[in-house]
Coordinates of C-alpha atoms in Angstrom, one line a residue:
X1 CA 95.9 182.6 29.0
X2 CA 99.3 180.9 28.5
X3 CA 100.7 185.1 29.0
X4 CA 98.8 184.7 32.4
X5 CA 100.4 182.2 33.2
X6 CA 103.9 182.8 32.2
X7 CA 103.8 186.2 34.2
X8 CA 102.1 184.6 37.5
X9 CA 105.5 182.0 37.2
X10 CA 107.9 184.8 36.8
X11 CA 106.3 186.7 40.3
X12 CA 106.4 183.7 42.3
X13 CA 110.2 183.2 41.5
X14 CA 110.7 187.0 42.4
X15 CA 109.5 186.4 45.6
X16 CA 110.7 183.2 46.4
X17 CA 114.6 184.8 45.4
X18 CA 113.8 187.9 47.4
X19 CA 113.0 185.4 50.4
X20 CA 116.3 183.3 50.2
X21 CA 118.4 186.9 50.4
X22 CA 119.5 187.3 53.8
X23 CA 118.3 190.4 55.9
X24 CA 121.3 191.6 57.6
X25 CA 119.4 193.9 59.9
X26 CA 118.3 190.5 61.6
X27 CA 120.2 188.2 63.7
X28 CA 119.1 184.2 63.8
X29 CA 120.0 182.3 66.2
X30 CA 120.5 178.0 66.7
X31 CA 118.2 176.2 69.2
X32 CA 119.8 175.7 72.6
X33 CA 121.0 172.2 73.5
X34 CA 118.7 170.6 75.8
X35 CA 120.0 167.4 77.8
X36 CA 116.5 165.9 78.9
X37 CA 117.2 162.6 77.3
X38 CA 120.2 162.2 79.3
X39 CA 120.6 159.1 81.1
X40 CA 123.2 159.0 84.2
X41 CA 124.5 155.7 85.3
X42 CA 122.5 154.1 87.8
X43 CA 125.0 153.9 90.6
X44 CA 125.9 157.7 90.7
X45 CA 129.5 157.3 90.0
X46 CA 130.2 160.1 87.2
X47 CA 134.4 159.5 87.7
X48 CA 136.2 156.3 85.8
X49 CA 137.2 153.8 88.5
X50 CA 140.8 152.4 89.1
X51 CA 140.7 149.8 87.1
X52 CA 143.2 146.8 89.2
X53 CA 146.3 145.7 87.5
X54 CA 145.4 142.1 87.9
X55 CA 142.7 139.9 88.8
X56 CA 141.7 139.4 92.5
X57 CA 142.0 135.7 93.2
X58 CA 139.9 133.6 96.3
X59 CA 142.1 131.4 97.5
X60 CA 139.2 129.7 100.1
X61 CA 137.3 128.9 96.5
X62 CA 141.0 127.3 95.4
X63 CA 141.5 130.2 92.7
X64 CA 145.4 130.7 92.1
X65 CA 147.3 132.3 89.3
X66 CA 148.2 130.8 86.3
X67 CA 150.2 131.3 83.3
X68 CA 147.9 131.4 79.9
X69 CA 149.2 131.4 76.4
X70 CA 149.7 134.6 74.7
X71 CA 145.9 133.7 73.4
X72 CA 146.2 137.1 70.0
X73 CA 143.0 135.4 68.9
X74 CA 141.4 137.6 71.3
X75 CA 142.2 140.8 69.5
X76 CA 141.3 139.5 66.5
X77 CA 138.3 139.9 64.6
X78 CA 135.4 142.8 64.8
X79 CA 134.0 143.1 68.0
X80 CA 130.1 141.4 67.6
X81 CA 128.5 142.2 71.3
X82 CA 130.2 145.5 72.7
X83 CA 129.6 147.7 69.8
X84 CA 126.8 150.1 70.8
X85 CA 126.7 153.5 73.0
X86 CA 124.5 152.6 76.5
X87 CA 124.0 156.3 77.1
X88 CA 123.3 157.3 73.4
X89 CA 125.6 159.8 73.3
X90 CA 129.4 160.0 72.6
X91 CA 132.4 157.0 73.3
X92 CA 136.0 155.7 72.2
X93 CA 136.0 153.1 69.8
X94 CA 138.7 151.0 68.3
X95 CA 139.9 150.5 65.2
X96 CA 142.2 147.7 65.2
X97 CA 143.0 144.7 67.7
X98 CA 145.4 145.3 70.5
X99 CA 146.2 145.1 74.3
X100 CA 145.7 147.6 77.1
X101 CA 148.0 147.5 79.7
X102 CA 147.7 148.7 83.6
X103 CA 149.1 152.0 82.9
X104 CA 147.1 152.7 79.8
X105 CA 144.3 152.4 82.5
X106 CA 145.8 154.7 84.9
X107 CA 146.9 157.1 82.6
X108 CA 143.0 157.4 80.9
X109 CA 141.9 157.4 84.3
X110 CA 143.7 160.8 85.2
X111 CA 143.3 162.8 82.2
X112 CA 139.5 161.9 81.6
X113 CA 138.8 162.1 85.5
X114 CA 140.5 165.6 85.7
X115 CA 138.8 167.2 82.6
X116 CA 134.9 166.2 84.0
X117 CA 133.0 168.8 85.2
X118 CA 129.9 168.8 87.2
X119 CA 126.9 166.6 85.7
X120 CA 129.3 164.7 83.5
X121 CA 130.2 161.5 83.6
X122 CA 132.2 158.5 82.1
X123 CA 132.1 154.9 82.2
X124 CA 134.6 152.0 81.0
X125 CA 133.3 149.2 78.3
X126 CA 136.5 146.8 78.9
X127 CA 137.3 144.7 81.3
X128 CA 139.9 145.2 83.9
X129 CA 142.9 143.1 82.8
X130 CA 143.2 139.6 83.2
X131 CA 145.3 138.1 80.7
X132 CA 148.8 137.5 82.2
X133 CA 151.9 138.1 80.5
X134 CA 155.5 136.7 81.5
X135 CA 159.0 138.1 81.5
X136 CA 162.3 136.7 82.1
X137 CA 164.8 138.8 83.8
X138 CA 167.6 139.5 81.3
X139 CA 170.4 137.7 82.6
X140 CA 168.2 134.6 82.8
X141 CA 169.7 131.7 79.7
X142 CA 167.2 130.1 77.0
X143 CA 165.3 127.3 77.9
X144 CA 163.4 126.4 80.8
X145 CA 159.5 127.3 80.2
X146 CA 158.4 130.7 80.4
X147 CA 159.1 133.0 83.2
X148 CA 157.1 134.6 86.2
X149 CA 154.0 136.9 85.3
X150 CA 154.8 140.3 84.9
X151 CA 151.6 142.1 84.1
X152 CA 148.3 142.1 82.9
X153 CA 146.1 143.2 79.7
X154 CA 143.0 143.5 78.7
X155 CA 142.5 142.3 74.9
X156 CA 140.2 144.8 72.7
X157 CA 138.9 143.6 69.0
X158 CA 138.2 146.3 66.4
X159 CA 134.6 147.9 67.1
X160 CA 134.9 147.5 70.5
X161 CA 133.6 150.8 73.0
X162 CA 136.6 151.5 75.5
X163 CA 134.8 153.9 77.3
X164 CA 131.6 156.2 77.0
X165 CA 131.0 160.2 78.0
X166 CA 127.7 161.3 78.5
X167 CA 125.6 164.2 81.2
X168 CA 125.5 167.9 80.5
X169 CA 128.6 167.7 78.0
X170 CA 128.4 169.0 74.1
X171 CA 130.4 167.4 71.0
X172 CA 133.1 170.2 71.3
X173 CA 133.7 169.4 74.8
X174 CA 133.5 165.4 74.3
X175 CA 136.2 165.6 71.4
X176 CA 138.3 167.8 73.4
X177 CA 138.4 165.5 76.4
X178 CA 139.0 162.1 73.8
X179 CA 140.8 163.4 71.1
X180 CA 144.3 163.6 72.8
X181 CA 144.2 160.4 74.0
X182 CA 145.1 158.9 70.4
X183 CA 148.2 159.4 70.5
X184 CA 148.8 157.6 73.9
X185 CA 146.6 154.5 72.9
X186 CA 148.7 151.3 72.3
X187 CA 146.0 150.7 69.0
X188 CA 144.3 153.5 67.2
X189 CA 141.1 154.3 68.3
X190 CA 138.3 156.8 66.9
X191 CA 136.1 159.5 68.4
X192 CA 132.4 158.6 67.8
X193 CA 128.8 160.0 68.9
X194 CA 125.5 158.6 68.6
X195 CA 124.7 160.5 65.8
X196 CA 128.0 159.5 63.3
X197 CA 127.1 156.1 64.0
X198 CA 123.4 156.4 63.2
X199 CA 124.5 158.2 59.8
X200 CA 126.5 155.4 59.4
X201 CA 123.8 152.4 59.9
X202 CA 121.3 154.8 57.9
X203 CA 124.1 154.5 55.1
X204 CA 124.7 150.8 55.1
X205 CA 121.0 150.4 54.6
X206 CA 120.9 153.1 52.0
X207 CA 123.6 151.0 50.3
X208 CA 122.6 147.8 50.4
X209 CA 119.1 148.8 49.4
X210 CA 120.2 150.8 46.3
X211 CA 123.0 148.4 45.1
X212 CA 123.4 147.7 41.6
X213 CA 126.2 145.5 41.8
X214 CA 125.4 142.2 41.0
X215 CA 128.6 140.4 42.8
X216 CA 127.7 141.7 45.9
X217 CA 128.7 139.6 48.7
X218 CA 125.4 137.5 49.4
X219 CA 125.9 136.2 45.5
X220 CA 130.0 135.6 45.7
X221 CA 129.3 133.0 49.0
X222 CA 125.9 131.6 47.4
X223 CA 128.1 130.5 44.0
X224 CA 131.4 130.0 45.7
X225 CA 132.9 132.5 42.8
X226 CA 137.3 132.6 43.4
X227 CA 136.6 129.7 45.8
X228 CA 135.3 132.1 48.5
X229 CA 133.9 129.4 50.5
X230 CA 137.1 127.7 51.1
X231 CA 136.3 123.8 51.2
X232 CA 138.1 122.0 53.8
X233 CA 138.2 118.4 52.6
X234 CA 140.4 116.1 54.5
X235 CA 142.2 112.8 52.8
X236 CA 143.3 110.7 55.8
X237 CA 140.6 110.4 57.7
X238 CA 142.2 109.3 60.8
X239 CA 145.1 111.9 61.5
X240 CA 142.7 114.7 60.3
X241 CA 140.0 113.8 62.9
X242 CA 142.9 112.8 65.3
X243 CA 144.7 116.3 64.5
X244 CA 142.1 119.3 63.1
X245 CA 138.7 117.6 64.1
X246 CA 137.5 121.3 64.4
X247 CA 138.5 122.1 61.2
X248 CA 138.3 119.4 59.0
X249 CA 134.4 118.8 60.3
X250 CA 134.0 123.2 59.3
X251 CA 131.5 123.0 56.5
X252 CA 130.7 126.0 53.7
X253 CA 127.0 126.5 55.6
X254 CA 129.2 129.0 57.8
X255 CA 128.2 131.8 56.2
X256 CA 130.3 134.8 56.9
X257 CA 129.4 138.5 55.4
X258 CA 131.7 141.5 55.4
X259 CA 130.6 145.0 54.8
X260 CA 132.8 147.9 55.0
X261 CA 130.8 151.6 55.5
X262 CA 132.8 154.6 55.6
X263 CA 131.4 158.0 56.7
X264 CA 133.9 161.0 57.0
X265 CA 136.8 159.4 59.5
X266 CA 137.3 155.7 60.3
X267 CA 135.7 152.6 59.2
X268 CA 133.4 149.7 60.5
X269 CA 133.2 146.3 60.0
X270 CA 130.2 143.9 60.7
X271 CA 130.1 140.7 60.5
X272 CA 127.9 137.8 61.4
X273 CA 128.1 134.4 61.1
X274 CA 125.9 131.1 61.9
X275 CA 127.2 127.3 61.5
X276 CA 126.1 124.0 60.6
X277 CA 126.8 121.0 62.9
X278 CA 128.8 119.0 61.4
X279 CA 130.7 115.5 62.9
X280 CA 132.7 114.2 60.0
X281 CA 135.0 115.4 57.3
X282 CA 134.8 114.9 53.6
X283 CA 136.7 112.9 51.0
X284 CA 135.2 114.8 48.1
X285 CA 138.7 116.6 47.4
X286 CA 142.0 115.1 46.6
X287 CA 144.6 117.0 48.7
X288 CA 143.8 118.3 52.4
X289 CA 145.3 121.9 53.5
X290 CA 146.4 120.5 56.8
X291 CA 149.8 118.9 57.7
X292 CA 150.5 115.7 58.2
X293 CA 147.6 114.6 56.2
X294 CA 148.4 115.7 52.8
X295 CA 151.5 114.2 53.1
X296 CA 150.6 111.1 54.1
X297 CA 147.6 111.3 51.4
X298 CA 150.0 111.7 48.5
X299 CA 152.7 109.3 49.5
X300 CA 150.2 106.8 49.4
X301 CA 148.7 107.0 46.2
X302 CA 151.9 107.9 44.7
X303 CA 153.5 104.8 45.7
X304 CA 150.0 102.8 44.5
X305 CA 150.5 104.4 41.2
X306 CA 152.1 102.4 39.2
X307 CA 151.2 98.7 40.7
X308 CA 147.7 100.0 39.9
X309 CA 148.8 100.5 36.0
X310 CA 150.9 97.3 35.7
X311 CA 147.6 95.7 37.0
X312 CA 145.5 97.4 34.3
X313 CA 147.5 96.0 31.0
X314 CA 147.5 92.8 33.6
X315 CA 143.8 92.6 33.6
X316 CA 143.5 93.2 30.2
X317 CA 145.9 90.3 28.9
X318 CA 144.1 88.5 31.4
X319 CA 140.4 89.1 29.4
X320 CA 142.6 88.4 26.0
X321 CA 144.4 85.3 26.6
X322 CA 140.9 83.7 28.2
X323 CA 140.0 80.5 26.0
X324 CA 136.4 80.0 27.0
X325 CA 134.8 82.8 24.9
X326 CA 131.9 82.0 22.8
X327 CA 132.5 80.1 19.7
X328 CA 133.3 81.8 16.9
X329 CA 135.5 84.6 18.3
X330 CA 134.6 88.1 17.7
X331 CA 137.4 90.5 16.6
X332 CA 135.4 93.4 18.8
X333 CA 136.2 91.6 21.8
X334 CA 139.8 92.4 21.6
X335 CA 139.2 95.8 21.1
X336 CA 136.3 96.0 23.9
X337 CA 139.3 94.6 26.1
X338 CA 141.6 97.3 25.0
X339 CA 139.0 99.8 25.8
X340 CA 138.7 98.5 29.4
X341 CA 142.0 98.9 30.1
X342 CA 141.7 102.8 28.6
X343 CA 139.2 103.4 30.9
X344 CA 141.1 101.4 33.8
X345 CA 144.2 104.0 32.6
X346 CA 141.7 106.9 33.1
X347 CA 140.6 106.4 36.4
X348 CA 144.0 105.7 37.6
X349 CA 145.2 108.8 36.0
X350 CA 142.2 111.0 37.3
X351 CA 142.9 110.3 41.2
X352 CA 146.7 110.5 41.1
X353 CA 145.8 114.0 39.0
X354 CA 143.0 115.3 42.2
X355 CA 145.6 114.1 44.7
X356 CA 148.1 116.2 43.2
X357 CA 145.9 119.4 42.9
X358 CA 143.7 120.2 45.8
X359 CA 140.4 122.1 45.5
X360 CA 142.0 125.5 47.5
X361 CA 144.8 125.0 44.6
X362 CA 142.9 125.2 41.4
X363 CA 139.1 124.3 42.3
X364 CA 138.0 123.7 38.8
X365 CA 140.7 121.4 38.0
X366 CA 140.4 119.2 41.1
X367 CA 136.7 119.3 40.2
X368 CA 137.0 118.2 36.7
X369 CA 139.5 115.4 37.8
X370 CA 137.1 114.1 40.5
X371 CA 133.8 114.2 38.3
X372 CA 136.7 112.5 35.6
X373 CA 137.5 109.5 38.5
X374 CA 133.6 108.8 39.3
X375 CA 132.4 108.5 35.9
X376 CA 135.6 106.5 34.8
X377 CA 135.4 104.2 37.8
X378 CA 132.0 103.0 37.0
X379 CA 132.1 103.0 33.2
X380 CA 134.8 100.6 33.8
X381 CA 132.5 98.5 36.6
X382 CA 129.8 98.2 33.8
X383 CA 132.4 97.0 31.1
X384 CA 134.8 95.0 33.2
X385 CA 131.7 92.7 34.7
X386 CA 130.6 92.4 31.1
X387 CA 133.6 91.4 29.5
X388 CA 134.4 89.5 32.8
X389 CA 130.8 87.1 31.9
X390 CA 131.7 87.2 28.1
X391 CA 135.0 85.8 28.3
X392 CA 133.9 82.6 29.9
X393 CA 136.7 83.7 33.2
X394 CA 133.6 83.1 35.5
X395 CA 132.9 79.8 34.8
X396 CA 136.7 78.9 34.9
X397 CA 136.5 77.8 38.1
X398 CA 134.8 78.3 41.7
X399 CA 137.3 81.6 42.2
X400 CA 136.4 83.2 39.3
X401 CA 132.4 82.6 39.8
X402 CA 132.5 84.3 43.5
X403 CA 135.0 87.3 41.9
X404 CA 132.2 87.5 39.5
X405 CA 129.3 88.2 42.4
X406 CA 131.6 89.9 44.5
X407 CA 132.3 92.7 41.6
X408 CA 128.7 92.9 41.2
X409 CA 127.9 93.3 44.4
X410 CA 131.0 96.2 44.8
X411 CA 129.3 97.6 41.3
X412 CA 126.0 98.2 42.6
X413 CA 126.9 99.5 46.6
X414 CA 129.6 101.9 44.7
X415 CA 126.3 103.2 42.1
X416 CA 124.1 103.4 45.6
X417 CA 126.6 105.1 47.3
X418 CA 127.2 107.7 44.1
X419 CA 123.2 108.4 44.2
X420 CA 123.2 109.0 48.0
X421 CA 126.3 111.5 47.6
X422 CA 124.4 113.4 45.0
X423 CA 121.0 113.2 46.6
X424 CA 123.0 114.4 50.0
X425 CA 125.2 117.1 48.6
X426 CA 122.2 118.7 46.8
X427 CA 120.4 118.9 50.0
X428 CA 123.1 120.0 52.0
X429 CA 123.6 123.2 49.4
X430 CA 120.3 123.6 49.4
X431 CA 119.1 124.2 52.5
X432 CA 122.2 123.7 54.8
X433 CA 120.3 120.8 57.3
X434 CA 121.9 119.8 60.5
X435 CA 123.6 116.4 59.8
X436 CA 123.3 116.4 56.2
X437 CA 126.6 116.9 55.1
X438 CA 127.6 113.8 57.8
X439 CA 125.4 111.4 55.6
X440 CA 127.0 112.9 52.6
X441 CA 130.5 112.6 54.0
X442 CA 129.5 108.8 55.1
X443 CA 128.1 108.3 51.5
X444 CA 131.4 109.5 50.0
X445 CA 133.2 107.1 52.7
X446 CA 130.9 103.9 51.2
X447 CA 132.0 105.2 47.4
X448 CA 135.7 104.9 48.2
X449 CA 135.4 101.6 49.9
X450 CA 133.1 99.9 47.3
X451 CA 135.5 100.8 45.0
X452 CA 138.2 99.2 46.9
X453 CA 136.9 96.3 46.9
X454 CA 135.7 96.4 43.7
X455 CA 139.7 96.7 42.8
X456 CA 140.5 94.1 45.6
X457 CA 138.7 91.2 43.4
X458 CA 141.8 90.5 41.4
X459 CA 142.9 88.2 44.3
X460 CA 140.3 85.9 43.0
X461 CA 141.6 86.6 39.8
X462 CA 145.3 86.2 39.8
X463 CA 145.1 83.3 42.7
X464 CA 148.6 81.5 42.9
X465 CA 150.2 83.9 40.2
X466 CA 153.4 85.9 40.5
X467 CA 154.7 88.8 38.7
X468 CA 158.3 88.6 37.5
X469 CA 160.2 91.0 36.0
X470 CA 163.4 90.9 34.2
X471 CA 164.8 92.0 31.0
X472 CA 165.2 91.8 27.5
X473 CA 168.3 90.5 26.6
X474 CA 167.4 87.2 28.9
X475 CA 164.5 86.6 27.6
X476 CA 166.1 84.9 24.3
X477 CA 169.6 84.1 25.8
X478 CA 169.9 81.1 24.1
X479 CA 167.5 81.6 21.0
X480 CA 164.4 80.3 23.1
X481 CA 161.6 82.1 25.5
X482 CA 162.2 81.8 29.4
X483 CA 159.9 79.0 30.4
X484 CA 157.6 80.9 33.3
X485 CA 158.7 80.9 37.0
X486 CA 155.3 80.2 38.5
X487 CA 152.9 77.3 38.3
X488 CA 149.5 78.1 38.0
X489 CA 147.2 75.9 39.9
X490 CA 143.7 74.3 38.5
X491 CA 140.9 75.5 41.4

């Protein structure tokens, strides 16, 4: 049986070999090319129009000319609407950004025009031009404003169809038509047909479908890996809204995906994006990206620095030197003080430290040193309104009893505030709601203040005290201490 079998394999291979082997006694021939599924334009015009070397203006509607900037954010970018063939069949597309002029036009105009035979057509996919350019004349001397409009151009992003062929018209005869024109175009440009590009869509499904790379670009964006998202985190509130309101209110939500397919010649880039509305920046970084803010930003906490420090070892003498402790005195009191003023010290340190390093500098750093300054900032709260009670400077007088309440109250809006900017910032990178990262930013706002206040209750404290400062050789001139050059008033 297993002979049988072995022998009926063998046969069927024979004749499945002698099948393959070519009889050259017989000619085969391709299928003809049909054009049934051709689609001519509706209008009948198979020849590419003049295109006019500058807008027509009505003046009885009050149009006029008018000089525009030089506006290259027009050719920049891939091209997200004018990307397709109308006529499903072949086109001009291209590959970079750049600027067609009036005689590009004309020039494509003749030698397309000329090579079209009868049931062929073509059809532009640009505009005519409109964007004005100016010239001076040479001899003209710096200065002034810009000179008269020269010309005109249209502006053409990467991806973007210049024109289509289509009718009774093969590939051969398409790419014979297109293919000099490269080397007249301003920007290069690429032949393409309706098949290439389907290859190429079936291809970018094919990959995404069977990709095995983990860090593929849905999973770089969703965990911000190398800082891909880019946070834009303003630190003057008022010149970044009164400067780069569009771009300090840009939020991460704004998704944008880049994938690269290459198939035989050329390449293609697609990208699409959707945004969050957003109406105020944040203060959850240290250091903007934008100018004047950053400046401004750092010169002020640079130059609060060290008042702030002199102010920490003040507040702890202040908690040491206090008489009205409980009787007896407890030797852990004077170390509870000096651990106070550590975590005083810490806080301090920690913003001047995420003012100097901005999240697009070193992200993980500025991160550290701003989840650093919110847990320092409140530890201290909790143990400067304790040892605040315990050392009896509440009930020294009616200044130090509303201080007291007044750092409570900044204690518990600034531990509010911290709750709402977690609860908010979780739902915002969540789901990515409308309005969300406002509240958020309007939390954050609330944090900063409270803790502002919170800082601003050592007027109560040091009422009707100076600082002096002077040095050590005066301060035993004549073999006794200086006597003080304030008075300190009983309130």
């Amino acid at each position: 049986m297993t002979l049988r079998l072995g022998s009926t394999l063998k046969f069927s291979n024979l004749l499945q070999n002698i099948g393959n082997i070519k009889n050259p006694f017989r000619n085969s021939y391709n299928y003809p090319i049909t054009f049934e599924h051709v689609v001519f334009p509706p209008n009948e015009q198979f020849k590419l129009p003049t295109m006019p070397p500058e807008p027509i203006y009505d003046e009885s509607l009050g149009e006029t000319k008018h000089k525009l900037t030089k506006q290259f954010i027009e050719a920049r970018g891939f091209e997200p609407i004018h990307t397709e063939l109308i006529h499903k069949q072949y086109g001009l597309v291209a590959m970079s950004g750049g600027f067609i002029k009036a005689e590009d036009f004309a020039w494509i105009q003749q030698e397309v025009n000329e090579k079209l035979v009868d049931k062929q057509f073509a059809i532009w996919r640009v505009d005519a031009p409109w964007l004005p350019r100016v010239r001076r004349p040479p001899s003209t001397k710096k200065g002034g404003g810009k000179g008269p409009i020269h010309h005109y151009e249209t502006p053409v992003r990467t991806g973007r169809v210049i024109l289509e062929l289509g009718g009774y018209i093969t590939e051969q005869e398409a790419r014979s038509i297109l293919m000099h024109l490269y080397l007249h175009m301003p920007f290069p440009v690429e032949f393409v047909s309706q098949e290439l590009m389907d290859k190429r869509k079936e291809l970018e499904m094919k990959v995404h479908a069977n990709n095995r790379n983990k860090f593929d670009w849905d999973t770089l964006i969703k965990y911000n890996m190398q800082n891909c998202k880019a946070w834009l985190s303003p630190y003057d509130v008022y010149w970044n809204i009164l400067l780069h309101y569009e771009q300090a209110v840009w939020t991460h939500c704004e998704v944008i995906k880049l994938e690269i397919i290459s198939y035989f010649v050329g390449f293609s880039k697609c990208f699409s994006s959707f945004s969050v509305p957003n109406w105020l920046p944040s203060l959850s970084a240290a250091v903007s990206t934008f100018a004047p803010e950053r400046f401004i930003w750092r010169l002020f906490i640079g130059l609060h620095g060290t008042p702030r420090l002199v102010a920490a070892f003040a507040c702890k003498n202040f908690l040491v030197t206090s008489s009205l402790w409980p009787f007896p005195f407890r030797p852990w009191y004077r170390w509870a003080s000096q651990f106070a003023c550590a975590l005083n010290l810490a806080e301090i340190l920690s913003l001047i430290l995420l003012s100097s390093v901005s999240s697009t500098e070193d992200h993980f750093l500025h991160a550290l040193c701003f989840s650093g300054f919110t847990f320092f900032a409140h530890f201290y709260m909790f143990v400067s309104i304790w040892l605040f009670d315990f050392s009896g400077r509440r009930r020294s007088s009616k200044l130090g009893e509303l201080s007291f309440q007044y750092k409570v109250l900044c204690c518990a809006g600034s531990v509010l505030s911290l709750l709402f900017v977690l609860y908010f910032y979780y739902r915002h990178n969540r789901f990515c709601e409308p309005g969300v990262y406002t509240l958020f930013a309007l939390s954050e706002y609330s944090l900063i203040l409270f803790n502002i206040l919170f800082h601003s209750t050592l007027y109560y404290d040091f009422h009707s005290r100076a600082l002096t400062l002077n040095t050590a050789a005066l301060s035993s001139a004549a073999g006794y201490d200086l006597l003080p050059l304030y008075s300190e008033k009983r309130t």
